[in-house]
Amino acid sequence: MEERVGLWLHGLLQRIAPDGFDDAAVEFPAQAAPLWFRAFGGDAALAVSAGAARSSMHHRALRQRLAGSGARAAPAWLDAQALRLPARIARFARAELNRDLYVWLCALAAADAATGGGDWIVRSQRATLQVLDTFPALRPRWAQLRDAELALRLPPRELPPAQRAREQAIHDALLRPGSVAALPAAPRPAEPLLLWLHPDAPAPGGAAQTVRDAADAADAAHAAQQADRVRRAAQRVDAPPRGAGLFQPRAEAILSLADYAPLALQPDDGDADGGAADDLDTLALAAGARAAALRMELDVAAGADDDATAVDGIALPEWDHRRRVLVDDRCRVREQPAAALAPLALPPRLDGARRQLRAHFVQLAPPTARRRAQPDGDELDLDRVVQQRAAGGCAQRLYLDRRARRRDLSCLLLADLSLSTDAAADGARRVIDVIRDSLLLFGETLAAGHERFAMYGFSSRGRLDVRWHALKRFEQRYDDAARARVAAIEPGHYTRLGAALRMAARELRGEGSRERLLLLLSDGKPNDRDIYEGRHGIEDTRQAFLEARRAGLRPFCVTVDREAGDYLPYLFGRHHYALVRDAAELPLRLSMLYAQLVRR
């Protein structure tokens, strides 16, 4: 009976003070939001993703405190890596207003990044005015959003005296942007304002940067990414002492037991990884004996040993977008030794696709060259024979030699072998299985056409450990040994695209062909275990791509990442990439794309 009464009372309070309007909720528009942000002039190198909700200590009405509502909000914020938007907006009673809020936040973030600087309330007013001046069509939407927001906020007169001046300043700034020069001080923060960007972006960091070796656990997390793409703030901290029980000499013992828990979640644990994390503002990561396999994206700062140096491997530079300089000897590429593998023929399941591709490439083969009056050849040169007989001369050079002309082209295919390729592609197959089939068919097709090509794979574990797999070099034949090396590839680690592109360009520059094509096959954006995640990786990859073009190469990217439309135009330009939305089509599409590129 007590439980039933408690549930009834809780439901009543929730109806009196609801935590948003669930019936009008709008989910984060993952496809549209990046387009809106860039259309309003936002930085093309910034990602646009969903951010997690955060708790707030602002003053709440009595009904809210009783119902437990209004304690958390999902604000938008802008940092050096991305624009983070709420994963779900249910602030207003009308769904169109909640959707308009996404549009408004994209426009405001673009203006805020351009204006920048100043106190939060001054900066927000300045960005608001700039949006309204630049895009007058947004004025009606802004007016509706502003009026709806003011109707939901507590009036200043209902707040404690210490809070009234601050809330009144926010009201005035919303009604008359530019009229408030400073935000009055108050002992408690103001109620979150979703119409403006949050004043403080979560700052990654921690007391100790000693968990670099925990990156092996992060590999598992990267492979297990799923539909929950909410970005959560994280920090590195010292793990609590082992063996410390409840009765510790310090009063914070109980809090430490609640704050630290070793996690070992598996991919089949359902929603177990998201439920608890959704109630946390920051996830603290500490080195320990048990690895944590979290299916979440974390904002973690680079480790303290980022300035370490290596003595082996091939030294390559990396682009520092903040200083706009190319830092020499920043990365090290290590070629992985080839294992002793038994020769392998093409799997029978690919025979049909091989015949289809070969029939297509026969029509695209360069015309044959016919050389007359040769000392030997495929057939007699009848005209030459008649001339010799009529002149009574001796029989010499009476043959025709027909040889296929070779294209003056060298192609290097670079395959992403990072752990993200371990994700499912279709049915029982993984992305790495599709990539493996694509490489096998690509090799079969080009070898049959006597094309000059090479195939390499790569992955990375930080800037000093970029792993380079030689599947087929230019001077090697594509035979059963090469097929065995392709069939043996497995996913692992991260995607330091800039270093891989520079290494591929280094190999390709040694070719004497008139045309040199660099084909990149990847399933996602650049990332690594350090600061390469986000803006740094995108800018370095873009710079490496431009370097390849300036060197006279033709780089081209083929990807199966469904979110690639967000960043590929900035990385490679509008005409230098192809998006294959169905991964199962990649084996055929890759060779067809090569045929289209060599015909240009």
Tab-separated table of N, CA and C in Angstrom, residues 227-292:
chain	number	residue	atom	x	y	z
A	227	ALA	N	24.568	3.369	-31.044
A	227	ALA	CA	23.703	4.500	-31.381
A	227	ALA	C	23.822	5.642	-30.383
A	228	ASP	N	24.196	5.355	-29.142
A	228	ASP	CA	24.338	6.413	-28.140
A	228	ASP	C	25.624	7.174	-28.410
A	229	ARG	N	25.538	8.320	-29.080
A	229	ARG	CA	26.698	9.107	-29.473
A	229	ARG	C	26.847	10.340	-28.592
A	230	VAL	N	26.283	10.336	-27.404
A	230	VAL	CA	26.377	11.499	-26.526
A	230	VAL	C	27.808	11.642	-26.019
A	231	ARG	N	28.314	12.856	-26.102
A	231	ARG	CA	29.680	13.127	-25.665
A	231	ARG	C	29.675	13.465	-24.192
A	232	ARG	N	30.475	12.766	-23.405
A	232	ARG	CA	30.501	12.966	-21.959
A	232	ARG	C	31.872	13.477	-21.534
A	233	ALA	N	31.863	14.430	-20.638
A	233	ALA	CA	33.128	14.948	-20.123
A	233	ALA	C	33.794	13.892	-19.251
A	234	ALA	N	35.119	13.867	-19.286
A	234	ALA	CA	35.858	12.896	-18.492
A	234	ALA	C	37.115	13.539	-17.955
A	235	GLN	N	37.651	12.946	-16.899
A	235	GLN	CA	38.908	13.434	-16.356
A	235	GLN	C	39.695	12.256	-15.808
A	236	ARG	N	41.016	12.425	-15.805
A	236	ARG	CA	41.887	11.404	-15.249
A	236	ARG	C	42.205	11.773	-13.808
A	237	VAL	N	42.127	10.779	-12.922
A	237	VAL	CA	42.369	11.034	-11.504
A	237	VAL	C	43.173	9.871	-10.940
A	238	ASP	N	43.654	10.047	-9.713
A	238	ASP	CA	44.323	8.959	-9.012
A	238	ASP	C	43.282	7.985	-8.470
A	239	ALA	N	43.544	6.709	-8.631
A	239	ALA	CA	42.629	5.706	-8.103
A	239	ALA	C	42.683	5.711	-6.575
A	240	PRO	N	41.558	5.379	-5.920
A	240	PRO	CA	41.569	5.327	-4.450
A	240	PRO	C	42.460	4.196	-3.968
A	241	PRO	N	43.037	4.318	-2.773
A	241	PRO	CA	43.941	3.266	-2.267
A	241	PRO	C	43.209	1.947	-2.101
A	242	ARG	N	43.906	0.858	-2.457
A	242	ARG	CA	43.314	-0.466	-2.300
A	242	ARG	C	43.222	-0.851	-0.825
A	243	GLY	N	42.210	-1.597	-0.516
A	243	GLY	CA	42.060	-2.103	0.832
A	243	GLY	C	41.453	-1.124	1.803
A	244	ALA	N	41.155	0.090	1.350
A	244	ALA	CA	40.555	1.078	2.246
A	244	ALA	C	39.074	0.792	2.369
A	245	GLY	N	38.612	0.504	3.545
A	245	GLY	CA	37.224	0.149	3.741
A	245	GLY	C	36.375	1.349	4.078
A	246	LEU	N	35.215	1.079	4.639
A	246	LEU	CA	34.264	2.133	4.939
A	246	LEU	C	34.773	3.043	6.042
A	247	PHE	N	35.429	2.442	7.039
A	247	PHE	CA	35.865	3.246	8.199
A	247	PHE	C	37.269	3.770	7.952
A	248	GLN	N	37.335	4.829	7.187
A	248	GLN	CA	38.601	5.492	6.926
A	248	GLN	C	38.722	6.681	7.872
A	249	PRO	N	39.936	7.174	8.094
A	249	PRO	CA	40.099	8.283	9.032
A	249	PRO	C	39.493	9.576	8.520
A	250	ARG	N	39.222	9.685	7.195
A	250	ARG	CA	38.678	10.931	6.676
A	250	ARG	C	37.182	10.787	6.445
A	251	ALA	N	36.494	11.912	6.543
A	251	ALA	CA	35.037	11.879	6.455
A	251	ALA	C	34.558	11.598	5.044
A	252	GLU	N	35.423	11.822	4.016
A	252	GLU	CA	34.962	11.636	2.643
A	252	GLU	C	35.058	10.185	2.202
A	253	ALA	N	35.232	9.254	3.126
A	253	ALA	CA	35.374	7.857	2.755
A	253	ALA	C	34.145	7.347	2.023
A	254	ILE	N	32.964	7.707	2.529
A	254	ILE	CA	31.736	7.209	1.909
A	254	ILE	C	31.627	7.734	0.482
A	255	LEU	N	31.995	8.997	0.266
A	255	LEU	CA	31.930	9.562	-1.081
A	255	LEU	C	32.890	8.842	-2.010
A	256	SER	N	34.081	8.472	-1.521
A	256	SER	CA	35.044	7.818	-2.394
A	256	SER	C	34.538	6.450	-2.816
A	257	LEU	N	33.811	5.758	-1.931
A	257	LEU	CA	33.254	4.466	-2.315
A	257	LEU	C	32.188	4.625	-3.371
A	258	ALA	N	31.444	5.705	-3.312
A	258	ALA	CA	30.395	5.925	-4.298
A	258	ALA	C	30.953	6.415	-5.620
A	259	ASP	N	32.085	7.148	-5.564
A	259	ASP	CA	32.602	7.783	-6.774
A	259	ASP	C	33.428	6.837	-7.628
A	260	TYR	N	34.073	5.838	-7.037
A	260	TYR	CA	34.986	4.979	-7.776
A	260	TYR	C	34.441	3.556	-7.791
A	261	ALA	N	34.310	3.018	-8.965
A	261	ALA	CA	33.855	1.637	-9.107
A	261	ALA	C	34.489	1.051	-10.354
A	262	PRO	N	35.187	-0.102	-10.243
A	262	PRO	CA	35.761	-0.725	-11.445
A	262	PRO	C	34.645	-1.280	-12.317
A	263	LEU	N	34.707	-0.980	-13.599
A	263	LEU	CA	33.664	-1.396	-14.529
A	263	LEU	C	34.235	-2.360	-15.548
A	264	ALA	N	33.469	-3.360	-15.891
A	264	ALA	CA	33.859	-4.298	-16.951
A	264	ALA	C	32.605	-4.673	-17.720
A	265	LEU	N	32.053	-3.719	-18.416
A	265	LEU	CA	30.820	-3.947	-19.160
A	265	LEU	C	31.128	-4.593	-20.490
A	266	GLN	N	30.281	-5.502	-20.915
A	266	GLN	CA	30.460	-6.185	-22.177
A	266	GLN	C	29.458	-5.659	-23.186
A	267	PRO	N	29.723	-5.879	-24.503
A	267	PRO	CA	28.818	-5.340	-25.527
A	267	PRO	C	27.400	-5.837	-25.431
A	268	ASP	N	27.192	-6.984	-24.773
A	268	ASP	CA	25.831	-7.510	-24.702
A	268	ASP	C	25.137	-7.147	-23.403
A	269	ASP	N	25.643	-6.138	-22.705
A	269	ASP	CA	25.044	-5.748	-21.437
A	269	ASP	C	23.850	-4.824	-21.594
A	270	GLY	N	23.396	-4.637	-22.821
A	270	GLY	CA	22.227	-3.801	-23.051
A	270	GLY	C	22.489	-2.363	-22.700
A	271	ASP	N	21.622	-1.768	-21.906
A	271	ASP	CA	21.730	-0.363	-21.555
A	271	ASP	C	22.471	-0.141	-20.249
A	272	ALA	N	23.145	-1.162	-19.768
A	272	ALA	CA	23.786	-1.020	-18.466
A	272	ALA	C	24.835	0.063	-18.446
A	273	ASP	N	25.456	0.331	-19.609
A	273	ASP	CA	26.524	1.325	-19.622
A	273	ASP	C	26.001	2.737	-19.684
A	274	GLY	N	24.788	2.942	-20.142
A	274	GLY	CA	24.306	4.294	-20.330
A	274	GLY	C	23.495	4.810	-19.173
A	275	GLY	N	22.764	3.931	-18.466
A	275	GLY	CA	21.860	4.405	-17.434
A	275	GLY	C	22.550	5.156	-16.324
A	276	ALA	N	23.640	4.574	-15.792
A	276	ALA	CA	24.339	5.241	-14.700
A	276	ALA	C	25.070	6.477	-15.184
A	277	ALA	N	25.668	6.381	-16.346
A	277	ALA	CA	26.448	7.513	-16.845
A	277	ALA	C	25.583	8.714	-17.154
A	278	ASP	N	24.335	8.500	-17.520
A	278	ASP	CA	23.467	9.621	-17.852
A	278	ASP	C	23.239	10.534	-16.662
A	279	ASP	N	23.453	10.041	-15.448
A	279	ASP	CA	23.247	10.853	-14.250
A	279	ASP	C	24.536	11.494	-13.749
A	280	LEU	N	25.624	11.319	-14.469
A	280	LEU	CA	26.901	11.872	-14.046
A	280	LEU	C	27.286	13.030	-14.942
A	281	ASP	N	27.867	14.077	-14.350
A	281	ASP	CA	28.365	15.209	-15.128
A	281	ASP	C	29.741	14.921	-15.699
A	282	THR	N	30.578	14.241	-14.932
A	282	THR	CA	31.944	13.944	-15.344
A	282	THR	C	32.276	12.515	-14.974
A	283	LEU	N	32.903	11.782	-15.900
A	283	LEU	CA	33.357	10.431	-15.633
A	283	LEU	C	34.847	10.479	-15.320
A	284	ALA	N	35.226	9.967	-14.140
A	284	ALA	CA	36.626	9.971	-13.734
A	284	ALA	C	37.246	8.635	-14.105
A	285	LEU	N	38.373	8.664	-14.832
A	285	LEU	CA	39.059	7.468	-15.266
A	285	LEU	C	40.364	7.343	-14.508
A	286	ALA	N	40.618	6.163	-13.942
A	286	ALA	CA	41.846	5.932	-13.193
A	286	ALA	C	42.423	4.595	-13.593
A	287	ALA	N	43.756	4.509	-13.577
A	287	ALA	CA	44.417	3.253	-13.889
A	287	ALA	C	44.152	2.263	-12.774
A	288	GLY	N	43.947	1.013	-13.146
A	288	GLY	CA	43.681	-0.008	-12.151
A	288	GLY	C	43.905	-1.381	-12.733
A	289	ALA	N	43.692	-2.392	-11.914
A	289	ALA	CA	43.949	-3.756	-12.369
A	289	ALA	C	42.878	-4.233	-13.327
A	290	ARG	N	41.678	-3.707	-13.182
A	290	ARG	CA	40.577	-4.141	-14.039
A	290	ARG	C	40.307	-3.070	-15.070
A	291	ALA	N	40.171	-3.497	-16.306
A	291	ALA	CA	39.937	-2.544	-17.388
A	291	ALA	C	38.463	-2.229	-17.483
A	292	ALA	N	38.173	-1.030	-17.892
A	292	ALA	CA	36.787	-0.606	-18.076
A	292	ALA	C	36.480	-0.544	-19.557
